[in-house]
XYZ file of C-alpha atoms in Angstrom:
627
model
C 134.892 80.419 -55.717
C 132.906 77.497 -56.083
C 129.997 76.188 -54.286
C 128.142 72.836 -54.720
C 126.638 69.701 -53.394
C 128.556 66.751 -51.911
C 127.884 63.793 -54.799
C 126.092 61.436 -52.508
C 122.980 59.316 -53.048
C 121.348 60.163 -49.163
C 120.172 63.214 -48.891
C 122.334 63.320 -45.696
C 124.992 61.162 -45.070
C 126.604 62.826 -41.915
C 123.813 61.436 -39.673
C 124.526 58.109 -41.324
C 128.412 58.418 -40.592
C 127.803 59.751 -37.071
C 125.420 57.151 -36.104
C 126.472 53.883 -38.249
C 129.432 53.838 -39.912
C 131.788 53.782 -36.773
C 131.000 52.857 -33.651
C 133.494 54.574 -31.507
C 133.845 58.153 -32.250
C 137.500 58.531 -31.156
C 138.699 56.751 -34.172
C 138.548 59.845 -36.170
C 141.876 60.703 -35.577
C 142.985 57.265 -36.452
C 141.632 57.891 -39.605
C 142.679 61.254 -40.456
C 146.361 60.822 -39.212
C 146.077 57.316 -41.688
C 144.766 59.638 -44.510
C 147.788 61.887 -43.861
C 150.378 58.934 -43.796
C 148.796 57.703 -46.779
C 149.102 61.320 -48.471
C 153.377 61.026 -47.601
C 153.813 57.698 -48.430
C 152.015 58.224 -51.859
C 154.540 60.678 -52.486
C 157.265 59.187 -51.498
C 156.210 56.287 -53.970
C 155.759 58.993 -56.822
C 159.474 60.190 -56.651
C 161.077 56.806 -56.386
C 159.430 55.861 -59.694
C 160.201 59.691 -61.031
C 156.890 60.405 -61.817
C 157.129 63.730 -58.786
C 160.156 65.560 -59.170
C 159.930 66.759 -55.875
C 162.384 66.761 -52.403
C 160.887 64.007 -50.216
C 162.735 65.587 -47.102
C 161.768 64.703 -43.467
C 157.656 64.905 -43.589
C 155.939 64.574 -40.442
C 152.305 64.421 -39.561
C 151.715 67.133 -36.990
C 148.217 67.324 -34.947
C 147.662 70.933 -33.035
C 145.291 71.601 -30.244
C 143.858 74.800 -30.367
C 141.625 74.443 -27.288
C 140.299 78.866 -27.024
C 139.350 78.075 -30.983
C 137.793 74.493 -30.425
C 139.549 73.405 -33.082
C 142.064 70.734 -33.952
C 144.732 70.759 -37.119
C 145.863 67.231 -38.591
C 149.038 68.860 -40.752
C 150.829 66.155 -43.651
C 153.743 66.973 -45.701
C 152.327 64.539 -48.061
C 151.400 64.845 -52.148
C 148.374 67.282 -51.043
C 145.508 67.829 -53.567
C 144.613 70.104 -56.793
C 140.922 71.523 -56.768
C 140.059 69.091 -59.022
C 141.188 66.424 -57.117
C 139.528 67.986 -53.951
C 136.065 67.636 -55.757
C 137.185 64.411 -56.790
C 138.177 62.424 -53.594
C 136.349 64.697 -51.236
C 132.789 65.535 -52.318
C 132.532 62.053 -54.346
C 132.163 60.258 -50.844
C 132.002 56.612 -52.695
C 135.072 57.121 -54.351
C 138.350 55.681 -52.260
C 141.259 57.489 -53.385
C 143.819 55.311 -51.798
C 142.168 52.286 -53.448
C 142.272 54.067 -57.263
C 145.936 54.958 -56.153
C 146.601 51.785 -55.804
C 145.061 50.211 -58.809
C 146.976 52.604 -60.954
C 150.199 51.651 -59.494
C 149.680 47.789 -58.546
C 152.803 46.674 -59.802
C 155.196 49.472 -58.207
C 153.211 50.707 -54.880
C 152.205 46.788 -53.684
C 155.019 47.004 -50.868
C 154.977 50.724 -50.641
C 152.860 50.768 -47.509
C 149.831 52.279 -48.656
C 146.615 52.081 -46.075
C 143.764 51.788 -48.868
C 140.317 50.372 -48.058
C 139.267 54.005 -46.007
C 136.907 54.686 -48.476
C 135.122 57.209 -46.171
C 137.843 57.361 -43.306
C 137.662 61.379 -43.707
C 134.079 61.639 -43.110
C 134.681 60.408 -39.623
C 135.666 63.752 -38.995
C 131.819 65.170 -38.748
C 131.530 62.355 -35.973
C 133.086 65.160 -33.510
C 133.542 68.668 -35.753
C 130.487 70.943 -36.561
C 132.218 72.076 -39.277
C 134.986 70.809 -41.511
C 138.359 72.800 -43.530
C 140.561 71.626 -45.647
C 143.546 73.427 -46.724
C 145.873 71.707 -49.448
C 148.730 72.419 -52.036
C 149.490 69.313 -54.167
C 153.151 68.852 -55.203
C 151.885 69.585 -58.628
C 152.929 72.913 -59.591
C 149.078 74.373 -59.348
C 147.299 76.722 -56.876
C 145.885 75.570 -53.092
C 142.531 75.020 -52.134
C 140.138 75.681 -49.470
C 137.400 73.396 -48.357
C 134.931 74.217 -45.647
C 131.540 72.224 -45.146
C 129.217 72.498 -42.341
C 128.127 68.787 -41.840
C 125.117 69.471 -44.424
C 125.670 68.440 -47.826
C 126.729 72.213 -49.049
C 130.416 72.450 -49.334
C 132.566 76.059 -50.893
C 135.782 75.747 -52.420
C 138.086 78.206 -53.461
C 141.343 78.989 -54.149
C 144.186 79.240 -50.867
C 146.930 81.607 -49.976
C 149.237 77.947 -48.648
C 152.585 77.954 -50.103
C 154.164 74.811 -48.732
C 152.896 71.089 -50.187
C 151.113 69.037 -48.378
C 147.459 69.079 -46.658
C 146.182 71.049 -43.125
C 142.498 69.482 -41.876
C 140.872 71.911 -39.155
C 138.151 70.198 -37.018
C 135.805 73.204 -35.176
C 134.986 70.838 -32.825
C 131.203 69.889 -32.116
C 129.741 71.091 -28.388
C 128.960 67.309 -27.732
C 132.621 66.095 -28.518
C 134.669 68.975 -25.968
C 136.941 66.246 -24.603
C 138.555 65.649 -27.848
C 140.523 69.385 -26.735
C 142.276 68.064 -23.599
C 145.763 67.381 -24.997
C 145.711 64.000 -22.498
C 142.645 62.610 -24.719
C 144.740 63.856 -28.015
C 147.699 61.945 -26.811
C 146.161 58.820 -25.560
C 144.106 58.399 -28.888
C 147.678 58.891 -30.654
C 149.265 56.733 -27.927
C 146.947 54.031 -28.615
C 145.749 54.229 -32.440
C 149.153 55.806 -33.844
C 152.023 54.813 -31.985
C 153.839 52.330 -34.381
C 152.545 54.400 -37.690
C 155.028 54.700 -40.734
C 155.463 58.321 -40.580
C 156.929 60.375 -37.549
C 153.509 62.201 -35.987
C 154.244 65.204 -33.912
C 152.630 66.179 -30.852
C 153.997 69.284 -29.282
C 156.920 69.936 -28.300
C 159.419 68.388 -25.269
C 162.267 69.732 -23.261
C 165.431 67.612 -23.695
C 168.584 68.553 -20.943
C 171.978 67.978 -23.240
C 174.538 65.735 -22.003
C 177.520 67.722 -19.731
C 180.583 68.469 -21.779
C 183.513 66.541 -20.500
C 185.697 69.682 -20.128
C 182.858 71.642 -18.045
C 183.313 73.571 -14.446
C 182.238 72.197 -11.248
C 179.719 74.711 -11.632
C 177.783 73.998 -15.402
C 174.383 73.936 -15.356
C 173.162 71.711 -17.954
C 171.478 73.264 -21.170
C 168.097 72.331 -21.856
C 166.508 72.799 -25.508
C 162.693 72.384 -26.994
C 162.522 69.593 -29.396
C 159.700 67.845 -31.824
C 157.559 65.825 -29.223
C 157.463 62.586 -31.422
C 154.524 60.008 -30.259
C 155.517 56.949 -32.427
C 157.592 54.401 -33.591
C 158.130 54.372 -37.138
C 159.753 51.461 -37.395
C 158.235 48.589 -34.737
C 160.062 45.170 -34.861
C 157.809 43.094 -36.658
C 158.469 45.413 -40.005
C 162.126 43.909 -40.036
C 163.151 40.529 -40.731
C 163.891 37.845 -37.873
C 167.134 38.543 -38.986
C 167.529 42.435 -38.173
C 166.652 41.273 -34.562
C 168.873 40.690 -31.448
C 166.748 38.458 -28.562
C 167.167 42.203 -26.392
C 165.793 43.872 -29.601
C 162.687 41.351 -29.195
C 162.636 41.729 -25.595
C 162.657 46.028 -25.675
C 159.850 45.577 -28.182
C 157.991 43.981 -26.036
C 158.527 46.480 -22.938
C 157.181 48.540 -25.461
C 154.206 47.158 -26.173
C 153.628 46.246 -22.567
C 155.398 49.446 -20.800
C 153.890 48.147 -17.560
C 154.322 44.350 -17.281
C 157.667 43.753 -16.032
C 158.146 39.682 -16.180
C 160.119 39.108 -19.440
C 158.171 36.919 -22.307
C 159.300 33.511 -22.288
C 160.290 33.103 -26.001
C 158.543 35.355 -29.508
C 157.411 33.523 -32.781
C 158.195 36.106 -36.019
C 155.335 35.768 -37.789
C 155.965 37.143 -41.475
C 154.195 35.570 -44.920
C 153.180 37.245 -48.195
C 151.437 34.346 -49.782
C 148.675 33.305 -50.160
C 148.035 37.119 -47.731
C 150.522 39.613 -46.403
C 151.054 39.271 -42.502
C 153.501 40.056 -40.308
C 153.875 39.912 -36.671
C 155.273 38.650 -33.417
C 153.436 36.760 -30.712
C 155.006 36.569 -27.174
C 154.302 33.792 -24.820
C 154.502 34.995 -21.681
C 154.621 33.241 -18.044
C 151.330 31.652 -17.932
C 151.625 28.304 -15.558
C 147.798 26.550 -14.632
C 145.766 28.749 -14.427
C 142.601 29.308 -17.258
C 141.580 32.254 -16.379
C 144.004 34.092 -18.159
C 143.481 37.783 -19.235
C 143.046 37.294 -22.819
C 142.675 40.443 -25.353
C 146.521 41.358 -25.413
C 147.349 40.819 -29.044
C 146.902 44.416 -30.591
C 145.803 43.755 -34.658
C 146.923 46.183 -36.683
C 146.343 47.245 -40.774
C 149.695 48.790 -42.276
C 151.085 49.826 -39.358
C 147.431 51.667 -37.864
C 146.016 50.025 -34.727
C 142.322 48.129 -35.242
C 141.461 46.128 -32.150
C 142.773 44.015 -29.476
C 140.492 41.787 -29.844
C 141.780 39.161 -32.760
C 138.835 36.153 -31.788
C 138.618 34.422 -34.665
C 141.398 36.035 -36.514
C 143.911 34.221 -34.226
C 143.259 30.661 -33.129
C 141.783 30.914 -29.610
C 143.599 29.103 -27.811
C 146.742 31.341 -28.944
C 144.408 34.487 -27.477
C 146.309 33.807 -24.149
C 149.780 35.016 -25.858
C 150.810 38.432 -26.174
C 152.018 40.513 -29.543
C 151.221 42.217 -32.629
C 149.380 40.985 -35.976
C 149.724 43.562 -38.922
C 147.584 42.928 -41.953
C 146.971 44.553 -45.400
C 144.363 41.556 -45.806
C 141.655 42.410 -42.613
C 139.760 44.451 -44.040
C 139.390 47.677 -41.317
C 135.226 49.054 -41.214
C 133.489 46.010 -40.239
C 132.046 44.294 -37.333
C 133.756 41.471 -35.553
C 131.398 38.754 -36.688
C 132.204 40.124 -40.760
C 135.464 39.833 -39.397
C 135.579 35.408 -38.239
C 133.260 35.278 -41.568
C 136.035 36.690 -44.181
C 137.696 33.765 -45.998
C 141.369 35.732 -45.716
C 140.784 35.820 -42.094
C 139.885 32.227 -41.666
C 143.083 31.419 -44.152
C 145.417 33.353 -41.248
C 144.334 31.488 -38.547
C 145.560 28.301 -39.794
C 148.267 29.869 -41.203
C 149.276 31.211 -37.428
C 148.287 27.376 -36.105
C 150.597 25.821 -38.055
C 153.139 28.677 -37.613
C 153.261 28.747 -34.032
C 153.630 24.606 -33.861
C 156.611 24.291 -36.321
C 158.090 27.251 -34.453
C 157.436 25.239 -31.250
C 159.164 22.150 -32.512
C 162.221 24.206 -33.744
C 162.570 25.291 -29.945
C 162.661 21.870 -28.798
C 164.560 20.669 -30.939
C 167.088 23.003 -31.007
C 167.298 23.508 -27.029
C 165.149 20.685 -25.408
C 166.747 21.537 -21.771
C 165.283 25.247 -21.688
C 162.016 24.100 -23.354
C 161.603 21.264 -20.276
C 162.356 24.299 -18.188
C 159.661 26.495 -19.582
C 157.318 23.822 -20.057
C 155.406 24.620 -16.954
C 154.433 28.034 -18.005
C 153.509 27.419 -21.332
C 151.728 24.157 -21.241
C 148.105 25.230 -20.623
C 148.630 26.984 -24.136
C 149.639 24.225 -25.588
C 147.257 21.656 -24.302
C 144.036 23.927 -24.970
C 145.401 23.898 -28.506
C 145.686 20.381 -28.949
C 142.124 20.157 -27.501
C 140.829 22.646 -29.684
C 142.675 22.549 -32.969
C 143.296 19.659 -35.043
C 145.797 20.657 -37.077
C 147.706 21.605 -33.860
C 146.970 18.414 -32.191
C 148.530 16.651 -35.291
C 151.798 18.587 -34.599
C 151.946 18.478 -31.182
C 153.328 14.951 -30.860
C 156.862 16.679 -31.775
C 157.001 18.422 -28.696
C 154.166 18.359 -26.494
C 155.998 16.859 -22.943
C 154.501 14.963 -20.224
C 156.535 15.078 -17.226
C 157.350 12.857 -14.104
C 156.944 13.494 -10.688
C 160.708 13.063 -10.456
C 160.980 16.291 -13.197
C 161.753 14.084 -16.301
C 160.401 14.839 -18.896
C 158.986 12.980 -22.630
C 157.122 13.398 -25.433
C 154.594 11.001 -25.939
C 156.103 8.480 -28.297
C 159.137 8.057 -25.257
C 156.460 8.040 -22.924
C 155.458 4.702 -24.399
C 158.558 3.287 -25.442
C 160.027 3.920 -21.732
C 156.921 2.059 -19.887
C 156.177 -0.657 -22.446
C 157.981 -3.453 -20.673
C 157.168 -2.574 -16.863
C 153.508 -1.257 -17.049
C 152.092 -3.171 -19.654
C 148.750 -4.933 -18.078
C 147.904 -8.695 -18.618
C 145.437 -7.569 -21.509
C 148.262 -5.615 -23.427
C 147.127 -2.471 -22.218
C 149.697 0.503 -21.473
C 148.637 1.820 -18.021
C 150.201 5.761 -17.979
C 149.969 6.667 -13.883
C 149.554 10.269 -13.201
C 149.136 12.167 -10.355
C 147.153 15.969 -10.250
C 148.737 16.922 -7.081
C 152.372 15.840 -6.128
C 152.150 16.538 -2.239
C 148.037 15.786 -1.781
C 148.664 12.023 -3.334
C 151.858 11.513 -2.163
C 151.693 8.538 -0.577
C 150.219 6.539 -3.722
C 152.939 8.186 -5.809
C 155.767 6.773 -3.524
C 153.650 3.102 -3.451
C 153.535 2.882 -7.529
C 157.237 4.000 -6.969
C 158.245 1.403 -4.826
C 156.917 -1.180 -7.122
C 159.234 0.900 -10.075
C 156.533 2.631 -12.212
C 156.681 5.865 -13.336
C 154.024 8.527 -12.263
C 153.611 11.442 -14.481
C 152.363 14.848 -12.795
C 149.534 16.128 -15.217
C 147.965 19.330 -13.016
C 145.984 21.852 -15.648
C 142.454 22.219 -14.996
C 141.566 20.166 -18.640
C 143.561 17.238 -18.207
C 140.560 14.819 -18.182
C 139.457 16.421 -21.672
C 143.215 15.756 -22.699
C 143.832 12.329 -22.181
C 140.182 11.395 -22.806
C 141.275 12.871 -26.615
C 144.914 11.310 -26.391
C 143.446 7.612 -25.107
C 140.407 8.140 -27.681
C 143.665 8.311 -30.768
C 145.578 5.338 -29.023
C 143.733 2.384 -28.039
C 146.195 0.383 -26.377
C 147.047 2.915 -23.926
C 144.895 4.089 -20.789
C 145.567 7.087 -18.216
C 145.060 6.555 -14.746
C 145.322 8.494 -11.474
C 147.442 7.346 -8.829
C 144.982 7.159 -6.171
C 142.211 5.378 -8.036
C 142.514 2.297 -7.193
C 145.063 -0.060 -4.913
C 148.263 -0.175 -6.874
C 147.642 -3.902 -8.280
C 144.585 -3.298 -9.650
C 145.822 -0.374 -11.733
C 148.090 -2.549 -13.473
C 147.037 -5.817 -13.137
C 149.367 -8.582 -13.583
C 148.956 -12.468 -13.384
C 150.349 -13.222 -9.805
C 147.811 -12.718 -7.309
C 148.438 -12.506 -3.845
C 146.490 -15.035 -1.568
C 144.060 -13.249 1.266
C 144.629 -14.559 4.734
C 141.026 -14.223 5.257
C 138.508 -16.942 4.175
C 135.451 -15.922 2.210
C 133.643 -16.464 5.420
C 135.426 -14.277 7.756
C 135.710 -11.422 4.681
C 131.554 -11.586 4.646
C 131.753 -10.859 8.551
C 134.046 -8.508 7.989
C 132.585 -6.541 4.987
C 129.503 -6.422 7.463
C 130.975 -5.292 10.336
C 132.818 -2.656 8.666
C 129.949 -0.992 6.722
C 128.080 -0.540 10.057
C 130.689 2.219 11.379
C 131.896 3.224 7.460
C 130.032 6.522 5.903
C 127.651 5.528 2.640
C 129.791 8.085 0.967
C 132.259 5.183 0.541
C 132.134 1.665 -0.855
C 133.768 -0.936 0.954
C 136.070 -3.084 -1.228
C 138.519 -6.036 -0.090
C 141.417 -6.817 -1.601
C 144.167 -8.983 -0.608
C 147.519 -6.773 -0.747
C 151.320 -7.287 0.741
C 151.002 -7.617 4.413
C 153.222 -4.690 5.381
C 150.808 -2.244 2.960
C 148.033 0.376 4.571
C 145.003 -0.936 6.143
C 142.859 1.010 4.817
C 143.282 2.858 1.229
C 141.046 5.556 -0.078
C 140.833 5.508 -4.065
C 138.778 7.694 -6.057
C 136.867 5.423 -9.420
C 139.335 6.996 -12.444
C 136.224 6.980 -14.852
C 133.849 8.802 -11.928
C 136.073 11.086 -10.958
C 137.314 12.216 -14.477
C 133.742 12.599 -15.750
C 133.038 15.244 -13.269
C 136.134 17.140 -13.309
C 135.249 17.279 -17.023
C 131.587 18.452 -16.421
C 133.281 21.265 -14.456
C 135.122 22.324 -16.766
C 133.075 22.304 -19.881
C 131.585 19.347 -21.419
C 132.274 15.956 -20.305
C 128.740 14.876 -22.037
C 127.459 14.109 -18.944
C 124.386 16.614 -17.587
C 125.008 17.522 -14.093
C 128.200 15.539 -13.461
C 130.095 18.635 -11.955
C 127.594 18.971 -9.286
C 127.494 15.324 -8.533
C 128.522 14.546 -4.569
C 132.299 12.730 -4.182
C 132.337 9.059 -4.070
C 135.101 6.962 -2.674
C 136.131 3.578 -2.679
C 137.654 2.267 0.730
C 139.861 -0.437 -0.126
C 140.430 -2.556 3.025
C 144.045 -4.772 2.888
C 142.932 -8.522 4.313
C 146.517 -9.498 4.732
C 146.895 -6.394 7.184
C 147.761 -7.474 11.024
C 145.542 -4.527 11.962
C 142.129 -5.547 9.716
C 142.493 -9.129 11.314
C 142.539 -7.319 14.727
C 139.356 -5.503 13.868
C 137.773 -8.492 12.551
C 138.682 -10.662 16.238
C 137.193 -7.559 18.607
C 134.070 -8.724 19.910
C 133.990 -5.120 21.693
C 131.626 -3.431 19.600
C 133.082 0.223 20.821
C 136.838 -0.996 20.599
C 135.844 -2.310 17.174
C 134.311 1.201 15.740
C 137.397 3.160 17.629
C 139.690 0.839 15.462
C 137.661 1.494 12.109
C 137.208 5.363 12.430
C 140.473 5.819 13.728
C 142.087 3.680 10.669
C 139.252 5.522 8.146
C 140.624 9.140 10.067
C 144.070 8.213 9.120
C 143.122 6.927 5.502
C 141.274 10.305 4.927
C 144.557 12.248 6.431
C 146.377 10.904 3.568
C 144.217 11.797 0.628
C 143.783 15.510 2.984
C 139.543 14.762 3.425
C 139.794 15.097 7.117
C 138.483 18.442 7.845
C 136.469 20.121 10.646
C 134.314 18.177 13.251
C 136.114 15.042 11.986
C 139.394 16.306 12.210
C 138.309 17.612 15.943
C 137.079 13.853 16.360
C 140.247 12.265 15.482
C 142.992 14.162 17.282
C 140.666 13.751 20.613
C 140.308 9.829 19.990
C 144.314 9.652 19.269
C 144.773 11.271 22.463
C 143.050 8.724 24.177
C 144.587 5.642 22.245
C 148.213 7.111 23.817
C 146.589 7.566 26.913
């Protein structure tokens, strides 16, 4: 028997590990059911090259609750350990045996699947165990050995009665760490840290009922039997090539990884590179539609197979955070904090690597079916237009297949979008005018005048589309967005012709005087001489106003205080309108405000202001007018 000190430079690591090294305790099984895959996949690497001349068979990783004992058993199959290689790898805590593994077989083990990079993954054990065995038999013909430390430097070893290859840890669980014996924690942890691992990991035991023979009585009772309770995938999706995988195989993944939503994903992007890094992956985008506050935190990032975080910020671009999938890289390195993590170079190297992945991906879907993409864009578009905002590289991309679409459901990319309204809404200066409307049924009635005069009015709705076109107009000068209902329809686009006001300069003073005397400060009075048969009175909301402080509310807009700014509206009064010149000729003062609230009530209606007391107000006064 031999007894010794732990090679370490502290006088006590263990508080070190327990306090420091890992922040959540319940990764210890993470990282001992990694060690153990690592142990069988080592193996398995040593007898395809010949160098173990060994069966391979069917390992699994078993993990036993022993819940009288306090204790728990992480079991391999794998290449298991000599004595010398216990004091090697075990009390020489600097020493990573996966990564010397590695470096000895570089060549050979690169795509053998081979977690590395623990370096003191077993140590998280004395996070929740008072005391620590290990019992191993390598695959060497030599004699096992038995490890037991107390969580103090002093270890024993000495030789071990095991017989069959492979490694057993026992954890005597700590008093502090009890709820690591409940087989529902045990599961969970596996559920959650373990399910798509490499090698099968067993978990009890189930009860299967075997199918009825075809030949049976009325009167069979179906057989039941106990089988291996198997907690894992082995083999997830994204380890096979796009071209293993049927659109249902894609789609049962995904159930998989989401057991409890049940809307289907939209389309997947198969993420899989091994230059300049090794990643694979899928990303799903699911149903989405306006809305920004979207539960982010759904992309599970994964090393080799073992589960790391669900939170990828600054691993995956953010504005892809609002998709849904798996990221599995050898490259992320596992033990350090988030901010290490957006400060590694490889990291920063997959992010654009997934940018530019998820674009050309994009563009293949249009191009290849642009009918179902125009009938998906609704849901995916906030994705897509938070990237352009965000990401330059997407932005530069995004002209292939980023739509804008009419209220009449057509749909085109920007380049169309130009080409289609170049000859009709071209101003007198040159200038593109691109009419758009944020609410199809609230701004109807402006929609259906720029449609009368044959101008297309494109329904932009997501909560940044004043960021977005400020960026869009910013990259094309001759082009300019405007909203439907900011301004009478002529002066949107203006034109040469002008129409000639009925009113002399005179009578539009008087007038201009006697309506601001009954009209709210809230709104500026503004004349304009407009078709005859047009409203009276048109409510219009400045484009360059308005935009600023939907932008403030929304995050920037470079304007302090703009979000909280009160509305103002422009009242655009029609001179050529038989019901203005009837206002103007009332000399009855009271006749004369009835006329001008009750045409500013039914302005307001339109643009869906009138609300409360006012709303009271005007069906009382409308009563009376039919009286």
């Amino acid at each position: 028997m031999t007894t010794g000190k732990i090679n370490v430079s502290v006088e006590n690591i263990f508080p070190l590990i327990k306090k420091f090294l890992y922040s959540d305790h319940e990764i210890f099984l993470r990282e001992l059911v990694s060690n153990g895959t690592d142990a069988t996949l080592k193996l398995k690497h040593l007898i395809s090259i010949g160098e173990a001349k060994v069966e391979y068979g069917n390992p699994v990783i078993e993990i036993k609750v022993d819940k009288e004992g306090k204790k728990i058993h992480i079991i391999d199959q794998g290449l298991g350990m000599t004595a010398d290689e216990v004091e090697k790898y075990i009390n020489q805590v600097a020493f990573s045996g996966a990564e010397e593994f590695l470096d000895k077989y570089k060549d050979s083990a690169k795509d053998s699947g081979i977690i590395g990079h623990f370096g003191l993954g077993f140590y998280s054990a004395f996070m929740v165990a008072e005391k620590v065995e290990i019992i191993t038999k390598s695959y060497k013909d030599e004699p096992a050995a038995h490890w037991t430390c107390d969580g103090s430097p002093e270890f024993t070893l000495e030789p071990a009665d095991k017989t069959s290859r492979g490694t057993e840890i026992i954890l005597h669980i700590a008093e502090d760490s009890l709820e690591f014996l409940e087989d529902s924690k045990i599961s969970g942890l596996l559920n959650k840290y373990n399910k798509f691992m490499p090698i099968p990991i067993k978990f009890g035991t189930k009860t299967e009922t075997l199918p009825k023979p075809e030949d049976a009585p009325e009167d069979y009772v179906n057989e039941t039997v106990e089988t291996d309770n198997i907690i894992n995938n082995p083999n997830p999706a994204w380890t096979k090539q796009p071209t293993e995988l049927s659109d249902e195989d894609y789609k049962n993944f995904y159930r998989e990884l989401y057991p409890m939503q049940f809307e289907e994903p939209l389309f997947n992007i198969h993420l899989n590179v091994d230059y300049p890094f090794n990643l694979t992956g899928i990303l799903y985008f699911p149903k989405l539609g306006s809305d920004m506050q979207i539960q982010k935190d759904k992309i599970q990032l994964y090393q080799n197979q073992v589960y790391v975080t669900d939170n990828v910020e600054g691993i995956v671009p953010e504005f892809l955070t609002m998709l849904k999938g798996v990221i599995d890289s050898p490259d992320i390195p596992l033990n350090v904090s988030r901010s290490g993590l957006q400060a590694d170079g490889a990291v920063k190297k997959i992010s654009n690597y997934i940018t530019r992945k998820v674009a050309d991906k994009l563009k293949a879907l249009f191009n290849e079916n642009r009918a179902d993409f125009e009938a998906k864009w609704n849901d995916i578009k906030i994705v897509l237009e938070y990237g352009m905002l965000s990401e330059d590289k997407f932005y530069e991309k995004a002209g292939a297949f980023v739509l804008y679409p009419t209220v009449d459901d057509t749909y085109f990319t920007l380049e169309e979008l130009k080409e289609k309204l170049k000859e009709n809404q071209t101003d007198k200066d040159g200038k593109l005018v691109v009419l758009y409307a944020g609410n199809k049924d609230a701004q109807h009635s402006y929609i259906q005048t720029a449609k009368d005069k044959g101008y297309e009015v494109l329904i932009l709705d997501s909560p940044i589309i004043s960021h977005l076109i400020q960026k869009i107009e910013g990259d094309n000068r001759d082009l300019t967005f405007v909203r439907v209902d900011s301004d009478h329809i002529d002066n949107l686009i203006k034109k040469d012709e002008n129409t000639i006001s009925k009113l002399s300069d005179e009578e539009k003073e008087t007038l201009k005087t006697s309506l601001e005397a009954y009209i709210p400060k809230a709104y500026s009075v503004q004349l304009e001489a407009m078709d005859s048969q047009a409203a009276p009175f048109i409510i219009t909301q400045p484009e360059f106003m308005r935009r600023m402080k939907e932008m403030s509310q929304s995050g920037g807009g470079g304007m302090f205080g703009m979000g909280n700014m009160p509305e103002m509206y422009n009242l655009v009064v029609n001179t050529n309108s038989d019901l203005v010149a009837n206002i103007l000729n009332t000399e009855d003062k009271s006749t004369q405000e009835n006329l001008v609230k009750q045409a500013l009530d039914l302005a307001k209606l339109s643009q869906n202001l009138l609300k409360g007391e006012e709303l009271t107000a005007f069906v009382k006064r409308s009563f009376d007018l039919i009286k």
